[in-house]
Amino acid sequence: MVTGQIQAWAATTFQKNKGFRARNLKIFRELETTGTPACKGRLMVISGASGSGKSTVVKRLAEDLRVSPYVSISATTRPVRAGEKDGEDYFFLSREEFQTLQREGNLLESAEVHGNFYGTPAKPVLEQTLQGRLVILEIDVQGARQIKERLPDAVFVFIHAPDMATLESRLRGRGTDSEDVIQKRLENARREIAESHWYDHQIVNDHLDRTLGELIALWSGLITQGA
Ligand code: ADP
Ligand code: 5GP
């Protein structure tokens, strides 16, 4: 179903943005002409407060050969953290570069999170969906809402830390953020958790292996439904 919705989204985007169509003509021709079966291409949206463990879980899922998902690489204006690589963890852009992508319709969704801009490049998501792979978007609740409006058949998963104290100690333990960034993320955490009620699945990330097991079970269910 998701594939059909992506076709509809792409068709609207064509009309609004001729430049985007021109740059991605090959993909859009395929979208318009192939009768891609509904079981092909699944989109899983994963959100959770900063420090809940989303990136860790998604990284582990990406290494699972059974699932072999395509994990979308977001564009962001946030500064690079130690150990992060441009084009692998994120596409690190200036505000001007980000706004150009946005203006030209190249982002599937975008949002301002913790004072920086983040967005999902549309092209690789479209390509990978067409190839029938599970596509994972690890994005905040504002972006997830935009995807829900455009592609309501995507599967929405919210990852929780066991409690706020654990969330805080994970944020500190990660050792990547300054104190004021940690405070901003904790403030935002309550707002994000309050949004979790509309997600299809809520997972408490207590033991990493159990969390992974739940996500893999979810993925197998999707494959079975689509078969
Ligand atoms: P997020 O992407 O949600 O901001 P991270 O994946 O960066 O969170 O995880 C935050 C910290 O918590 C990291 O140091 C990570 O190693 C740790 N962590 C993640 N999942 C677990 C878990 N199930 N148990 C203990 N620590 C965890
Ligand atoms: P971080 O800076 O810790 O990597 O991510 C901060 C927040 O931004 C997280 O909640 C993460 O899910 C969210 N995020 C990352 N990429 C995107 C994106 O492409 N779109 C949106 N809306 N949020 C994103």
GROMACS .gro file of N, CA and C in nm, residues 10 13 15 23 38 42 54 70 84 90 94-95 122-123 140 147 170 172-173 184 186 201 204 212 219 225:
model
   78
   10ALA      N    1   0.415   1.147  -0.509
   10ALA     CA    2   0.508   1.191  -0.613
   10ALA      C    3   0.432   1.268  -0.722
   13THR      N    4   0.368   1.608  -0.607
   13THR     CA    5   0.493   1.684  -0.602
   13THR      C    6   0.537   1.729  -0.741
   15GLN      N    7   0.341   1.810  -0.986
   15GLN     CA    8   0.261   1.924  -1.031
   15GLN      C    9   0.311   2.052  -0.966
   23ARG      N   10   1.471   1.650  -1.221
   23ARG     CA   11   1.592   1.589  -1.164
   23ARG      C   12   1.575   1.442  -1.134
   38ALA      N   13   0.157  -0.425  -0.399
   38ALA     CA   14   0.144  -0.359  -0.269
   38ALA      C   15   0.245  -0.411  -0.167
   42ARG      N   16   0.821  -0.130   0.219
   42ARG     CA   17   0.755  -0.099   0.345
   42ARG      C   18   0.829   0.016   0.408
   54LYS      N   19   1.718   0.517   2.002
   54LYS     CA   20   1.675   0.493   1.862
   54LYS      C   21   1.790   0.459   1.769
   70TYR      N   22   1.697  -0.041   0.430
   70TYR     CA   23   1.765   0.082   0.390
   70TYR      C   24   1.731   0.186   0.496
   84GLU      N   25   3.121   1.128   1.386
   84GLU     CA   26   3.020   1.122   1.279
   84GLU      C   27   3.083   1.152   1.144
   90TYR      N   28   2.472   1.162   0.866
   90TYR     CA   29   2.383   1.266   0.815
   90TYR      C   30   2.450   1.329   0.695
   94SER      N   31   2.471   2.357   0.539
   94SER     CA   32   2.450   2.492   0.593
   94SER      C   33   2.299   2.518   0.587
   95ARG      N   34   2.255   2.622   0.654
   95ARG     CA   35   2.112   2.656   0.651
   95ARG      C   36   2.066   2.686   0.509
  122ALA      N   37   1.404   1.284  -0.033
  122ALA     CA   38   1.299   1.200  -0.091
  122ALA      C   39   1.354   1.094  -0.188
  123LYS      N   40   1.455   1.131  -0.266
  123LYS     CA   41   1.496   1.045  -0.377
  123LYS      C   42   1.536   0.903  -0.334
  140ASP      N   43   1.186   1.281   1.407
  140ASP     CA   44   1.114   1.328   1.525
  140ASP      C   45   0.962   1.324   1.503
  147ILE      N   46   0.472   1.256   0.762
  147ILE     CA   47   0.469   1.128   0.687
  147ILE      C   48   0.332   1.062   0.704
  170ARG      N   49   2.129   0.808   3.006
  170ARG     CA   50   2.177   0.766   2.873
  170ARG      C   51   2.229   0.886   2.794
  172ARG      N   52   2.354   1.160   2.918
  172ARG     CA   53   2.484   1.199   2.974
  172ARG      C   54   2.592   1.096   2.941
  173GLY      N   55   2.554   0.969   2.951
  173GLY     CA   56   2.650   0.860   2.928
  173GLY      C   57   2.703   0.859   2.786
  184LYS      N   58   1.808   2.107   2.689
  184LYS     CA   59   1.711   2.132   2.581
  184LYS      C   60   1.647   1.999   2.538
  186LEU      N   61   1.613   1.725   2.717
  186LEU     CA   62   1.525   1.672   2.823
  186LEU      C   63   1.391   1.745   2.823
  201HIS      N   64   0.293   0.139   1.729
  201HIS     CA   65   0.360   0.048   1.824
  201HIS      C   66   0.447   0.130   1.918
  204VAL      N   67   0.938  -0.029   2.476
  204VAL     CA   68   1.026   0.019   2.583
  204VAL      C   69   1.164  -0.044   2.563
  212LEU      N   70   1.523  -0.527   1.987
  212LEU     CA   71   1.553  -0.571   1.851
  212LEU      C   72   1.460  -0.685   1.810
  219TRP      N   73   0.856  -0.651   1.177
  219TRP     CA   74   0.894  -0.656   1.035
  219TRP      C   75   0.845  -0.786   0.971
  225GLN      N   76   0.198  -1.009   0.598
  225GLN     CA   77   0.074  -0.942   0.553
  225GLN      C   78   0.080  -0.909   0.405
   0.00000   0.00000   0.00000
